[in-house]
Structure formats: structure tokens, C-alpha cells
mmCIF file of C-alpha atoms in Angstrom:
data_model
loop_
_atom_site.group_PDB
_atom_site.id
_atom_site.type_symbol
_atom_site.label_atom_id
_atom_site.label_comp_id
_atom_site.label_asym_id
_atom_site.label_seq_id
_atom_site.Cartn_x
_atom_site.Cartn_y
_atom_site.Cartn_z
ATOM 1 C CA MET A 1 42.170 6.970 20.593
ATOM 2 C CA THR A 2 44.178 6.039 17.499
ATOM 3 C CA ARG A 3 42.715 6.346 14.049
ATOM 4 C CA GLY A 4 42.312 2.547 13.908
ATOM 5 C CA GLN A 5 40.498 2.487 17.222
ATOM 6 C CA ARG A 6 38.198 5.276 16.098
ATOM 7 C CA LEU A 7 37.423 3.327 12.941
ATOM 8 C CA SER A 8 36.710 0.171 14.957
ATOM 9 C CA ALA A 9 34.400 2.129 17.234
ATOM 10 C CA TRP A 10 32.508 3.452 14.232
ATOM 11 C CA LEU A 11 32.219 -0.004 12.703
ATOM 12 C CA LEU A 12 30.910 -1.361 15.998
ATOM 13 C CA LEU A 13 28.364 1.457 16.196
ATOM 14 C CA ALA A 14 27.317 0.846 12.612
ATOM 15 C CA ALA A 15 26.908 -2.880 13.297
ATOM 16 C CA LEU A 16 24.787 -2.135 16.356
ATOM 17 C CA ALA A 17 22.662 0.406 14.528
ATOM 18 C CA ALA A 18 22.121 -1.690 11.399
ATOM 19 C CA PRO A 19 19.461 -4.065 12.767
ATOM 20 C CA LEU A 20 17.429 -1.067 13.950
ATOM 21 C CA ALA A 21 17.661 0.757 10.643
ATOM 22 C CA LEU A 22 16.841 -2.326 8.599
ATOM 23 C CA ALA A 23 14.403 -4.068 10.914
ATOM 24 C CA GLY A 24 12.517 -5.656 8.010
ATOM 25 C CA GLU A 25 10.428 -8.791 8.333
ATOM 26 C CA ILE A 26 9.584 -10.122 11.763
ATOM 27 C CA PRO A 27 11.506 -13.311 12.626
ATOM 28 C CA ARG A 28 9.214 -16.324 12.853
ATOM 29 C CA ASP A 29 9.803 -16.925 16.541
ATOM 30 C CA GLN A 30 8.841 -13.325 17.352
ATOM 31 C CA ARG A 31 5.442 -13.344 15.650
ATOM 32 C CA ARG A 32 2.605 -12.428 17.981
ATOM 33 C CA SER A 33 -1.128 -12.107 17.577
ATOM 34 C CA GLY A 34 -2.633 -8.654 17.881
ATOM 35 C CA ALA A 35 -4.488 -10.046 20.906
ATOM 36 C CA ASP A 36 -1.148 -10.174 22.779
ATOM 37 C CA PHE A 37 -0.982 -6.393 22.656
ATOM 38 C CA MET A 38 -4.467 -5.852 24.121
ATOM 39 C CA ALA A 39 -5.526 -5.044 27.664
ATOM 40 C CA PRO A 40 -6.335 -8.160 29.757
ATOM 41 C CA GLU A 41 -10.052 -7.307 29.829
ATOM 42 C CA THR A 42 -10.220 -7.144 26.022
ATOM 43 C CA ARG A 43 -8.379 -10.470 25.748
ATOM 44 C CA ALA A 44 -10.854 -11.970 28.224
ATOM 45 C CA MET A 45 -13.750 -10.639 26.126
ATOM 46 C CA GLN A 46 -12.404 -12.397 23.034
ATOM 47 C CA ALA A 47 -11.692 -15.654 24.875
ATOM 48 C CA ASP A 48 -15.180 -15.994 26.394
ATOM 49 C CA ASP A 49 -17.868 -16.890 23.832
ATOM 50 C CA THR A 50 -20.581 -15.495 26.097
ATOM 51 C CA ALA A 51 -18.771 -12.126 26.303
ATOM 52 C CA ASN A 52 -17.420 -11.883 22.750
ATOM 53 C CA PRO A 53 -19.919 -9.667 20.881
ATOM 54 C CA ALA A 54 -18.769 -11.160 17.551
ATOM 55 C CA MET A 55 -20.441 -14.446 18.526
ATOM 56 C CA LEU A 56 -23.803 -12.814 17.732
ATOM 57 C CA TRP A 57 -22.709 -12.736 14.079
ATOM 58 C CA VAL A 58 -21.533 -16.355 14.283
ATOM 59 C CA LEU A 59 -25.011 -17.339 15.501
ATOM 60 C CA GLU A 60 -26.613 -15.369 12.678
ATOM 61 C CA GLY A 61 -24.206 -17.014 10.228
ATOM 62 C CA ASP A 62 -25.258 -20.433 11.504
ATOM 63 C CA ALA A 63 -28.889 -19.568 10.710
ATOM 64 C CA LEU A 64 -28.065 -18.086 7.291
ATOM 65 C CA TRP A 65 -26.031 -21.192 6.418
ATOM 66 C CA ARG A 66 -29.208 -23.304 6.567
ATOM 67 C CA GLU A 67 -31.494 -20.782 4.880
ATOM 68 C CA PRO A 68 -32.275 -21.310 1.167
ATOM 69 C CA ALA A 69 -31.374 -18.238 -0.908
ATOM 70 C CA GLY A 70 -31.656 -16.967 -4.478
ATOM 71 C CA ALA A 71 -33.379 -18.372 -7.554
ATOM 72 C CA ALA A 72 -31.769 -21.769 -6.977
ATOM 73 C CA GLY A 73 -33.508 -22.039 -3.602
ATOM 74 C CA GLN A 74 -30.411 -23.692 -2.193
ATOM 75 C CA SER A 75 -28.814 -23.182 1.187
ATOM 76 C CA CYS A 76 -25.092 -23.373 1.892
ATOM 77 C CA ALA A 77 -25.814 -26.478 3.975
ATOM 78 C CA ASP A 78 -27.488 -28.237 0.998
ATOM 79 C CA CYS A 79 -24.090 -28.526 -0.699
ATOM 80 C CA HIS A 80 -21.580 -28.207 2.133
ATOM 81 C CA GLY A 81 -23.359 -30.090 4.908
ATOM 82 C CA ASP A 82 -21.867 -29.936 8.370
ATOM 83 C CA THR A 83 -19.528 -26.944 8.598
ATOM 84 C CA ALA A 84 -17.461 -28.496 11.395
ATOM 85 C CA GLU A 85 -16.257 -30.977 8.774
ATOM 86 C CA SER A 86 -16.560 -29.218 5.424
ATOM 87 C CA MET A 87 -15.407 -25.750 6.473
ATOM 88 C CA ARG A 88 -12.669 -26.781 8.905
ATOM 89 C CA GLY A 89 -9.411 -25.139 7.789
ATOM 90 C CA VAL A 90 -10.988 -23.239 4.882
ATOM 91 C CA ALA A 91 -10.387 -19.801 6.432
ATOM 92 C CA ALA A 92 -6.789 -20.809 7.215
ATOM 93 C CA ARG A 93 -6.203 -21.442 3.490
ATOM 94 C CA HIS A 94 -7.675 -18.179 2.127
ATOM 95 C CA PRO A 95 -7.019 -16.108 0.105
ATOM 96 C CA ALA A 96 -6.682 -18.980 -2.384
ATOM 97 C CA PHE A 97 -6.275 -19.118 -6.142
ATOM 98 C CA ASP A 98 -9.577 -18.797 -7.982
ATOM 99 C CA GLU A 99 -9.637 -20.612 -11.324
ATOM 100 C CA ALA A 100 -12.518 -18.540 -12.675
ATOM 101 C CA SER A 101 -10.872 -15.127 -12.270
ATOM 102 C CA GLY A 102 -7.267 -16.309 -12.509
ATOM 103 C CA ARG A 103 -6.320 -14.483 -9.341
ATOM 104 C CA PRO A 104 -6.603 -14.844 -5.558
ATOM 105 C CA ILE A 105 -9.951 -14.637 -3.827
ATOM 106 C CA ASP A 106 -10.526 -14.049 -0.117
ATOM 107 C CA LEU A 107 -13.028 -15.849 2.087
ATOM 108 C CA GLN A 108 -15.803 -13.301 1.819
ATOM 109 C CA GLY A 109 -15.187 -13.053 -1.928
ATOM 110 C CA ARG A 110 -15.580 -16.841 -2.109
ATOM 111 C CA ILE A 111 -18.834 -16.720 -0.155
ATOM 112 C CA ASN A 112 -20.208 -14.030 -2.465
ATOM 113 C CA GLN A 113 -19.019 -15.959 -5.518
ATOM 114 C CA CYS A 114 -20.796 -19.102 -4.313
ATOM 115 C CA ARG A 115 -23.892 -17.040 -3.635
ATOM 116 C CA ALA A 116 -23.947 -15.595 -7.155
ATOM 117 C CA GLU A 117 -23.001 -18.750 -9.054
ATOM 118 C CA ARG A 118 -24.529 -21.616 -7.042
ATOM 119 C CA GLN A 119 -27.470 -19.931 -5.375
ATOM 120 C CA SER A 120 -28.243 -17.467 -8.172
ATOM 121 C CA ALA A 121 -28.615 -14.778 -5.534
ATOM 122 C CA GLU A 122 -27.442 -11.168 -5.399
ATOM 123 C CA PRO A 123 -23.984 -10.913 -3.859
ATOM 124 C CA PHE A 124 -23.985 -9.112 -0.514
ATOM 125 C CA PRO A 125 -22.634 -5.544 -0.524
ATOM 126 C CA PRO A 126 -19.340 -4.886 1.320
ATOM 127 C CA GLU A 127 -19.584 -4.946 5.135
ATOM 128 C CA ASP A 128 -23.161 -6.246 4.951
ATOM 129 C CA ASP A 129 -24.012 -7.885 8.284
ATOM 130 C CA ARG A 130 -25.121 -11.079 6.522
ATOM 131 C CA LEU A 131 -21.829 -11.373 4.626
ATOM 132 C CA LEU A 132 -19.865 -10.697 7.825
ATOM 133 C CA ALA A 133 -22.033 -13.238 9.665
ATOM 134 C CA LEU A 134 -21.444 -16.008 7.122
ATOM 135 C CA THR A 135 -17.733 -15.183 6.954
ATOM 136 C CA ALA A 136 -17.422 -15.193 10.752
ATOM 137 C CA TYR A 137 -19.324 -18.497 10.937
ATOM 138 C CA VAL A 138 -17.070 -20.154 8.346
ATOM 139 C CA ALA A 139 -13.895 -18.644 9.838
ATOM 140 C CA ARG A 140 -14.914 -19.889 13.276
ATOM 141 C CA GLN A 141 -14.571 -23.466 12.008
ATOM 142 C CA SER A 142 -10.791 -22.866 11.766
ATOM 143 C CA LEU A 143 -10.432 -21.657 15.347
ATOM 144 C CA GLY A 144 -6.973 -22.573 16.633
ATOM 145 C CA LEU A 145 -5.719 -23.949 13.314
ATOM 146 C CA PRO A 146 -2.476 -22.431 11.992
ATOM 147 C CA ALA A 147 -2.638 -19.929 9.130
ATOM 148 C CA ASP A 148 -1.786 -22.129 6.174
ATOM 149 C CA PRO A 149 -1.613 -20.127 2.923
ATOM 150 C CA PRO A 150 -1.607 -22.425 -0.116
ATOM 151 C CA ASP A 151 1.748 -23.190 -1.735
ATOM 152 C CA ASP A 152 0.344 -22.429 -5.177
ATOM 153 C CA PRO A 153 2.921 -20.970 -7.576
ATOM 154 C CA ARG A 154 0.135 -19.110 -9.367
ATOM 155 C CA LEU A 155 -0.321 -17.023 -6.198
ATOM 156 C CA VAL A 156 3.283 -15.846 -6.064
ATOM 157 C CA PRO A 157 3.007 -12.740 -8.284
ATOM 158 C CA PHE A 158 -0.069 -11.563 -6.350
ATOM 159 C CA GLN A 159 1.637 -12.198 -3.034
ATOM 160 C CA GLU A 160 4.626 -10.201 -4.256
ATOM 161 C CA ASN A 161 2.316 -7.345 -5.216
ATOM 162 C CA GLY A 162 0.885 -7.583 -1.699
ATOM 163 C CA ARG A 163 4.369 -7.308 -0.261
ATOM 164 C CA HIS A 164 5.075 -4.299 -2.486
ATOM 165 C CA LEU A 165 1.878 -2.628 -1.245
ATOM 166 C CA PHE A 166 2.850 -3.423 2.360
ATOM 167 C CA GLU A 167 6.286 -1.878 1.974
ATOM 168 C CA ARG A 168 5.339 1.101 -0.202
ATOM 169 C CA ARG A 169 5.105 4.482 1.489
ATOM 170 C CA ILE A 170 1.756 6.135 0.849
ATOM 171 C CA GLY A 171 -0.350 9.153 1.703
ATOM 172 C CA GLN A 172 0.409 12.647 2.887
ATOM 173 C CA LEU A 173 2.170 11.201 5.943
ATOM 174 C CA ASN A 174 4.275 9.036 3.613
ATOM 175 C CA LEU A 175 4.258 5.878 5.733
ATOM 176 C CA SER A 176 4.176 2.219 4.739
ATOM 177 C CA CYS A 177 2.476 -0.639 6.568
ATOM 178 C CA ALA A 178 5.988 -2.020 7.188
ATOM 179 C CA ASP A 179 7.195 1.239 8.796
ATOM 180 C CA CYS A 180 4.846 0.586 11.712
ATOM 181 C CA HIS A 181 4.097 -3.147 11.693
ATOM 182 C CA ASP A 182 7.512 -4.597 10.758
ATOM 183 C CA ASP A 183 9.806 -1.936 12.184
ATOM 184 C CA HIS A 184 7.953 -0.414 15.153
ATOM 185 C CA TRP A 185 5.593 -3.067 16.504
ATOM 186 C CA GLY A 186 5.437 -2.957 20.278
ATOM 187 C CA GLY A 187 5.992 0.804 20.218
ATOM 188 C CA ARG A 188 3.180 3.193 21.025
ATOM 189 C CA LEU A 189 1.368 5.396 18.551
ATOM 190 C CA GLY A 190 -0.509 8.100 20.431
ATOM 191 C CA GLY A 191 -0.554 5.860 23.491
ATOM 192 C CA ALA A 192 -1.859 2.731 21.703
ATOM 193 C CA PRO A 193 0.469 -0.243 21.155
ATOM 194 C CA ILE A 194 1.327 -1.037 17.524
ATOM 195 C CA PRO A 195 0.638 -4.722 16.779
ATOM 196 C CA GLN A 196 2.272 -6.813 14.053
ATOM 197 C CA ALA A 197 -0.735 -6.635 11.693
ATOM 198 C CA HIS A 198 -1.595 -10.312 11.483
ATOM 199 C CA PRO A 199 -4.954 -11.022 9.848
ATOM 200 C CA THR A 200 -5.799 -14.100 11.945
ATOM 201 C CA GLY A 201 -8.797 -12.670 13.850
ATOM 202 C CA TYR A 202 -10.957 -11.393 10.973
ATOM 203 C CA PRO A 203 -13.757 -10.659 10.654
ATOM 204 C CA LEU A 204 -13.571 -9.150 14.130
ATOM 205 C CA TYR A 205 -15.454 -6.954 16.535
ATOM 206 C CA ARG A 206 -13.634 -3.655 16.931
ATOM 207 C CA LEU A 207 -14.685 -1.713 20.010
ATOM 208 C CA GLU A 208 -13.963 1.522 18.112
ATOM 209 C CA TRP A 209 -16.446 0.449 15.410
ATOM 210 C CA GLN A 210 -18.990 -0.978 17.842
ATOM 211 C CA THR A 211 -19.596 -3.676 15.253
ATOM 212 C CA LEU A 212 -18.055 -6.530 13.283
ATOM 213 C CA GLY A 213 -15.875 -5.569 10.330
ATOM 214 C CA SER A 214 -13.677 -7.087 7.662
ATOM 215 C CA LEU A 215 -9.916 -6.950 7.263
ATOM 216 C CA GLN A 216 -10.450 -4.661 4.278
ATOM 217 C CA ARG A 217 -12.318 -2.206 6.482
ATOM 218 C CA ARG A 218 -9.392 -2.259 8.916
ATOM 219 C CA LEU A 219 -6.888 -1.713 6.096
ATOM 220 C CA ARG A 220 -8.916 1.237 4.887
ATOM 221 C CA ASN A 221 -8.779 2.729 8.412
ATOM 222 C CA CYS A 222 -4.979 2.649 8.383
ATOM 223 C CA MET A 223 -4.836 4.106 4.874
ATOM 224 C CA THR A 224 -7.133 6.947 5.909
ATOM 225 C CA GLY A 225 -4.892 7.452 8.950
ATOM 226 C CA VAL A 226 -1.861 8.145 6.777
ATOM 227 C CA ARG A 227 -4.072 10.318 4.561
ATOM 228 C CA ALA A 228 -3.878 8.037 1.534
ATOM 229 C CA GLU A 229 -6.413 7.188 -1.138
ATOM 230 C CA THR A 230 -8.276 3.991 -0.218
ATOM 231 C CA PRO A 231 -9.025 1.330 -2.835
ATOM 232 C CA SER A 232 -12.700 0.384 -2.940
ATOM 233 C CA PHE A 233 -13.887 -2.747 -1.131
ATOM 234 C CA GLY A 234 -13.027 -5.874 -3.064
ATOM 235 C CA ALA A 235 -10.269 -4.167 -5.081
ATOM 236 C CA PRO A 236 -7.626 -6.644 -6.319
ATOM 237 C CA ASP A 237 -4.922 -4.762 -4.400
ATOM 238 C CA PHE A 238 -6.759 -5.471 -1.139
ATOM 239 C CA VAL A 239 -6.904 -9.200 -1.833
ATOM 240 C CA ASP A 240 -3.197 -9.217 -2.757
ATOM 241 C CA LEU A 241 -2.414 -7.425 0.500
ATOM 242 C CA GLU A 242 -4.540 -9.940 2.434
ATOM 243 C CA LEU A 243 -2.635 -12.743 0.703
ATOM 244 C CA TYR A 244 0.722 -11.297 1.740
ATOM 245 C CA LEU A 245 -0.497 -10.745 5.305
ATOM 246 C CA MET A 246 -1.607 -14.373 5.513
ATOM 247 C CA ARG A 247 1.799 -15.554 4.264
ATOM 248 C CA ARG A 248 3.449 -13.263 6.798
ATOM 249 C CA ALA A 249 1.299 -14.794 9.562
ATOM 250 C CA GLU A 250 1.859 -18.390 8.418
ATOM 251 C CA GLY A 251 1.657 -20.746 11.384
ATOM 252 C CA LEU A 252 -0.115 -18.372 13.795
ATOM 253 C CA PRO A 253 -3.392 -19.827 15.112
ATOM 254 C CA LEU A 254 -6.628 -18.444 13.706
ATOM 255 C CA GLU A 255 -8.752 -16.708 16.302
ATOM 256 C CA ALA A 256 -11.729 -15.391 14.333
ATOM 257 C CA PRO A 257 -13.986 -13.832 15.272
ATOM 258 C CA GLY A 258 -11.613 -11.714 17.331
ATOM 259 C CA VAL A 259 -12.098 -8.611 19.459
ATOM 260 C CA ARG A 260 -9.860 -5.572 19.146
ATOM 261 C CA PRO A 261 -9.826 -2.119 20.701
ATOM 262 C CA MET B 1 8.462 36.511 -19.482
ATOM 263 C CA LEU B 2 12.110 37.235 -20.168
ATOM 264 C CA ALA B 3 12.524 38.406 -16.584
ATOM 265 C CA ALA B 4 10.979 35.224 -15.296
ATOM 266 C CA MET B 5 13.326 33.115 -17.396
ATOM 267 C CA LEU B 6 16.292 35.044 -16.108
ATOM 268 C CA ILE B 7 15.216 34.755 -12.512
ATOM 269 C CA LEU B 8 14.135 31.131 -12.493
ATOM 270 C CA PRO B 9 17.584 29.546 -12.701
ATOM 271 C CA THR B 10 18.720 31.590 -9.728
ATOM 272 C CA LEU B 11 16.014 30.102 -7.506
ATOM 273 C CA PRO B 12 17.179 27.274 -5.267
ATOM 274 C CA ALA B 13 16.109 23.685 -5.965
ATOM 275 C CA PHE B 14 12.905 24.073 -4.004
ATOM 276 C CA GLY B 15 11.625 26.605 -6.539
ATOM 277 C CA GLN B 16 9.191 24.192 -8.156
ATOM 278 C CA GLU B 17 7.688 23.173 -4.851
ATOM 279 C CA SER B 18 7.425 26.745 -3.679
ATOM 280 C CA ALA B 19 5.077 27.425 -6.563
ATOM 281 C CA ARG B 20 2.567 25.065 -4.996
ATOM 282 C CA ARG B 21 -0.242 26.249 -2.838
ATOM 283 C CA GLY B 22 0.691 26.774 0.768
ATOM 284 C CA VAL B 23 4.417 25.984 0.587
ATOM 285 C CA VAL B 24 6.808 28.914 0.953
ATOM 286 C CA PRO B 25 10.367 28.926 -0.383
ATOM 287 C CA TYR B 26 13.192 28.393 2.060
ATOM 288 C CA GLU B 27 16.930 27.950 1.950
ATOM 289 C CA VAL B 28 18.803 25.069 3.560
ATOM 290 C CA GLU B 29 22.167 26.037 5.040
ATOM 291 C CA GLY B 30 24.161 23.090 6.346
ATOM 292 C CA ASP B 31 21.695 20.966 8.318
ATOM 293 C CA GLY B 32 19.318 23.805 9.075
ATOM 294 C CA ILE B 33 17.072 26.570 7.803
ATOM 295 C CA VAL B 34 18.342 29.788 9.332
ATOM 296 C CA ARG B 35 15.768 32.226 7.998
ATOM 297 C CA PRO B 36 12.212 31.849 9.349
ATOM 298 C CA LEU B 37 9.541 30.892 6.821
ATOM 299 C CA THR B 38 7.418 33.906 7.728
ATOM 300 C CA GLY B 39 7.949 37.588 8.437
ATOM 301 C CA ALA B 40 6.131 37.442 11.772
ATOM 302 C CA PRO B 41 7.909 35.503 14.551
ATOM 303 C CA GLY B 42 6.399 32.198 15.726
ATOM 304 C CA ASP B 43 4.320 32.133 18.911
ATOM 305 C CA PRO B 44 5.508 29.437 21.361
ATOM 306 C CA ASN B 45 2.118 29.290 23.109
ATOM 307 C CA ARG B 46 0.290 28.603 19.859
ATOM 308 C CA GLY B 47 3.058 26.129 19.023
ATOM 309 C CA ALA B 48 2.576 24.258 22.308
ATOM 310 C CA ALA B 49 -1.137 23.868 21.666
ATOM 311 C CA LEU B 50 -0.550 22.826 18.070
ATOM 312 C CA ALA B 51 2.133 20.273 18.980
ATOM 313 C CA ALA B 52 -0.276 18.563 21.379
ATOM 314 C CA ASP B 53 -3.038 18.418 18.738
ATOM 315 C CA ARG B 54 -3.464 14.780 17.718
ATOM 316 C CA GLN B 55 -5.295 15.587 14.494
ATOM 317 C CA LYS B 56 -3.452 18.623 13.220
ATOM 318 C CA SER B 57 0.304 18.514 13.939
ATOM 319 C CA LEU B 58 0.321 14.829 14.957
ATOM 320 C CA CYS B 59 3.630 15.406 16.898
ATOM 321 C CA VAL B 60 2.349 13.708 20.039
ATOM 322 C CA LEU B 61 1.345 10.547 18.169
ATOM 323 C CA CYS B 62 5.026 9.601 17.801
ATOM 324 C CA HIS B 63 7.000 11.787 20.250
ATOM 325 C CA PRO B 64 7.051 11.767 24.023
ATOM 326 C CA GLY B 65 7.537 15.244 25.408
ATOM 327 C CA PRO B 66 6.244 17.859 27.818
ATOM 328 C CA PHE B 67 2.645 17.427 26.669
ATOM 329 C CA PRO B 68 -0.538 17.164 28.704
ATOM 330 C CA ASP B 69 -2.114 13.668 28.740
ATOM 331 C CA GLN B 70 1.136 11.777 29.304
ATOM 332 C CA HIS B 71 -0.504 8.392 28.691
ATOM 333 C CA LEU B 72 -1.400 9.403 25.110
ATOM 334 C CA HIS B 73 2.211 9.944 23.991
ATOM 335 C CA GLY B 74 3.843 7.961 21.269
ATOM 336 C CA THR B 75 7.165 6.205 21.846
ATOM 337 C CA LEU B 76 8.312 5.946 18.214
ATOM 338 C CA ALA B 77 10.459 9.070 18.049
ATOM 339 C CA PRO B 78 12.911 11.014 20.238
ATOM 340 C CA ASP B 79 11.676 12.729 23.407
ATOM 341 C CA LEU B 80 11.094 16.405 22.663
ATOM 342 C CA ALA B 81 12.127 17.433 26.171
ATOM 343 C CA GLY B 82 15.408 19.338 25.882
ATOM 344 C CA VAL B 83 15.306 19.541 22.090
ATOM 345 C CA GLY B 84 15.874 23.309 22.333
ATOM 346 C CA LYS B 85 19.221 22.598 24.000
ATOM 347 C CA ARG B 86 20.288 19.749 21.702
ATOM 348 C CA LEU B 87 19.491 21.523 18.430
ATOM 349 C CA THR B 88 19.662 25.089 17.182
ATOM 350 C CA GLU B 89 16.513 26.851 16.017
ATOM 351 C CA ALA B 90 17.716 26.449 12.410
ATOM 352 C CA GLN B 91 18.235 22.712 12.867
ATOM 353 C CA ILE B 92 14.802 22.323 14.445
ATOM 354 C CA ARG B 93 13.220 24.273 11.581
ATOM 355 C CA LEU B 94 14.637 21.958 8.897
ATOM 356 C CA ARG B 95 13.617 18.857 10.872
ATOM 357 C CA VAL B 96 10.039 20.098 11.085
ATOM 358 C CA VAL B 97 9.903 21.351 7.481
ATOM 359 C CA ASP B 98 11.424 18.279 5.812
ATOM 360 C CA ASN B 99 13.428 15.819 7.904
ATOM 361 C CA LYS B 100 13.689 13.538 4.866
ATOM 362 C CA ARG B 101 16.301 15.893 3.458
ATOM 363 C CA LEU B 102 18.559 14.751 6.298
ATOM 364 C CA ASN B 103 17.412 11.115 6.399
ATOM 365 C CA PRO B 104 15.330 9.805 3.500
ATOM 366 C CA GLU B 105 14.439 6.683 5.530
ATOM 367 C CA THR B 106 12.986 8.554 8.497
ATOM 368 C CA ILE B 107 9.369 7.815 9.421
ATOM 369 C CA MET B 108 8.931 11.498 10.290
ATOM 370 C CA PRO B 109 6.696 13.113 7.672
ATOM 371 C CA ALA B 110 7.887 16.236 5.872
ATOM 372 C CA PHE B 111 5.511 18.765 7.414
ATOM 373 C CA HIS B 112 6.014 21.598 4.951
ATOM 374 C CA ARG B 113 6.358 19.871 1.619
ATOM 375 C CA VAL B 114 4.092 18.941 -1.253
ATOM 376 C CA THR B 115 4.774 16.097 -3.685
ATOM 377 C CA ASP B 116 3.171 14.598 -6.773
ATOM 378 C CA ASP B 117 2.608 11.285 -4.945
ATOM 379 C CA PRO B 118 -0.659 9.944 -6.441
ATOM 380 C CA THR B 119 -1.364 7.888 -3.290
ATOM 381 C CA VAL B 120 -2.112 11.058 -1.299
ATOM 382 C CA ALA B 121 -5.853 11.282 -0.573
ATOM 383 C CA ALA B 122 -7.651 13.850 -2.707
ATOM 384 C CA ALA B 123 -8.586 15.947 0.331
ATOM 385 C CA TRP B 124 -4.890 16.424 1.203
ATOM 386 C CA ARG B 125 -3.369 16.600 -2.267
ATOM 387 C CA GLY B 126 -1.338 19.724 -2.993
ATOM 388 C CA ARG B 127 -1.387 20.758 0.661
ATOM 389 C CA PRO B 128 1.430 20.589 3.207
ATOM 390 C CA ILE B 129 0.641 19.050 6.608
ATOM 391 C CA LEU B 130 1.472 22.377 8.264
ATOM 392 C CA GLY B 131 1.436 25.897 6.858
ATOM 393 C CA ALA B 132 4.481 28.180 7.191
ATOM 394 C CA GLY B 133 3.017 30.046 10.174
ATOM 395 C CA GLU B 134 2.229 26.793 11.954
ATOM 396 C CA VAL B 135 5.777 25.544 11.373
ATOM 397 C CA GLU B 136 7.157 28.740 12.899
ATOM 398 C CA ASP B 137 4.860 28.433 15.943
ATOM 399 C CA ILE B 138 6.055 24.877 16.560
ATOM 400 C CA VAL B 139 9.706 25.816 16.000
ATOM 401 C CA ALA B 140 9.298 28.688 18.463
ATOM 402 C CA TRP B 141 7.865 26.328 21.083
ATOM 403 C CA LEU B 142 10.438 23.566 20.540
ATOM 404 C CA SER B 143 13.235 26.137 20.884
ATOM 405 C CA THR B 144 11.976 26.936 24.399
ATOM 406 C CA LEU B 145 12.378 23.293 25.520
ATOM 407 C CA LYS B 146 15.800 23.703 27.128
ATOM 408 C CA GLU B 147 15.558 20.843 29.646
#
């Protein structure tokens, strides 16, 4: 091999290796729901309303929606009426910009905000079954609609912070979300397939939890896994991360309440 | 005090880290660490058990290899089968201790390193993933994997 040929061979190798080393964001046409990575029986459980355990929370949410709460004695239904109309697409557009706080708010944050301000009731604590039930019930009204994060320029800095948090290496294991979910999705971690980390099924029933949980709970699980500090529930960083995840999943159909292993 | 000042500059770059709890000093030569981290030699049997431990060493989460429970292997990192033939003991030792010295982008954690990273959970802060003796056990086992 001449020197020129050797150089060409190296350049070819470098060109071949580059896409692997710099995998980066997932191309739009390769985006896949986490459900695609599940065993057929788990997919069937999610698809069948009579088998999906999360539907119990949707039913409870339906009841809570009509129940007056707080000092105002108002129910959600008193203002919002029929959810099939008023709540259709709402989950697909959250997190959204909240005028009051001047930053993004996620769906369960919005429900708690409405509860405090309109119903004059105590906000639900994080992961409270009633909050999960109302969130699941509202999210269910967007079933099948594409994730449609708002094109609001005021959201951009928060979304960029979310991206930074997604790409930043953290914890004793020094791994970022992107290391696994952008660069190694489809691979196996301890035997379990790594999905692309799309937030389109939340809140969802995780078999490992044996209950319904929020996206923030799931994010905390991953952070604990890499031995990192976890922000508290409702922390602004979590909402920014949720916002980035929603942008990253733009166009994928919502499937809440989902089921995951 | 004077002695310490005289000695300090002669320590290799890892001197500051070595002062931390649980991390011993070592010397990188080329792409390896020739001298073992401990006086006592590593035990390959202990290393085999440790390497298969999903909570402690975590090796099996990413690497396929000659582990029990084949279906619980990761597929994110090179197969450990034959690593003892592909790499020298010194090369294996550096890759276990701190592979980021060779490739800062690698997803492989540095197993015997401590940093000031404030994102590390309080329970793990100031501690390496593996102690020096554990590193040597794993290096001893990996070095036996000749095929």
C-alpha cells in the first residue's frame, strides 16, 4: 500500500466511524415509541383498555373531574365541561408557557395550579393518586394525537436548558440521557432494551412500580441509576427537561396512559 | 512541612486525586498501568463474581462476556471474551481504572477515580465505584480470558 492509499484508507475509516461517534439527535424518520421496544404481551396490555391497569386511574380521574373541590366548591367540569372537547389536544401541547410564573408548566403542574387558584383547594402532593388520575384522564383525551409542543419563543431558553440537561453527563457513572437514549437506543442495558426516551405515554403504569407514575418519577429513576443527585418533584429543571423531551418527540402520537416494563 | 513541599511536585498528576478517600496513586505508562494498585495480587475468582454483580461492578450491564445469565448481558460495549489475549494486563488495568484517560468520550465510567462533580449523589460523593483491591480482582479475572 502506498502512503496515499494508506491515507485514503484512514479517511474512509474515519468517515465510517464518525456517525457512530457523533450519533447525536435521532433523525425524525427513526423516532419510535418506547412501546415498540416492549415484549408483545406488554404492548397488548397497553392496547387493551380492559387489560391496561392505568385505565383504573382514568376512571378515577373521570369521577374526580365532576367532583366539587376546595373552598370554591367548583368541579373541573363546572368550567371545562366535556373533556372530549375541552381537553382534546391539551396534553399534546404541554409543557406550555405559563404567564403567571413566566416559565413552562407541565400538565400536572397546570392541574395543580387550577386547583389552587380556581378551586381554592390544596394542591395535590407529587405522585398523589388523585393528581395522577386527573392527569391520566386529561392526557387520555389526546390519545393518538401527535405531540405538538407550542411554537412559543418564550419557551426557547427553557427548552435549551432542557437540552443541556439531557446532554450533560451526571452522577458517579458520569452518563448523560443522550449517551443512552440518543446514541445507544436499541442496544441492551443489562438485558433490557434501551428506548428513545419519548414522553408520549405519561403518566403510565410501570410494571416495576406496580402503579401509575409521572414522567418526573421516571426521570428520577434514571438519575438514581447513574448515581446522581435528583431534583425534587416539580423542580424547574424537570419541567425544562420535559419540554425538551416533548420537542424531541414532536409528531409522535400520544399514548397515555401507557404501560411499560 | 518543608519535606511535604519538596515531595509534592515530584508526585505525578494524579497526586491530588490520590489524597481522596479510597483512591490509591498509580502511574500511567503508555496506554497502561504496569504496577498493580495493591501489594497483594488480585484474585480472579473474586473478580469473576464481582464482574457479574449488577449492582457493584456493573460490568455486565454494558458488556457481553463469559458471565452466567446470558440473557441479562448488555450489548453496549465490547465482548469481554478474549480480552486477556487482545490487551495486556497493564492495558486492562488502565481501562478499568479510568478509560476516559484514553477516550474522554467513552461511556465507560472511570471505576477508580473521584471528581468534584456536584451532580454525584451524596451517598457516592468522594468514593470511587471500585476500590483498589476490587480493581485488581477484576483485572486478574479479565487477564485470564484468553479466548
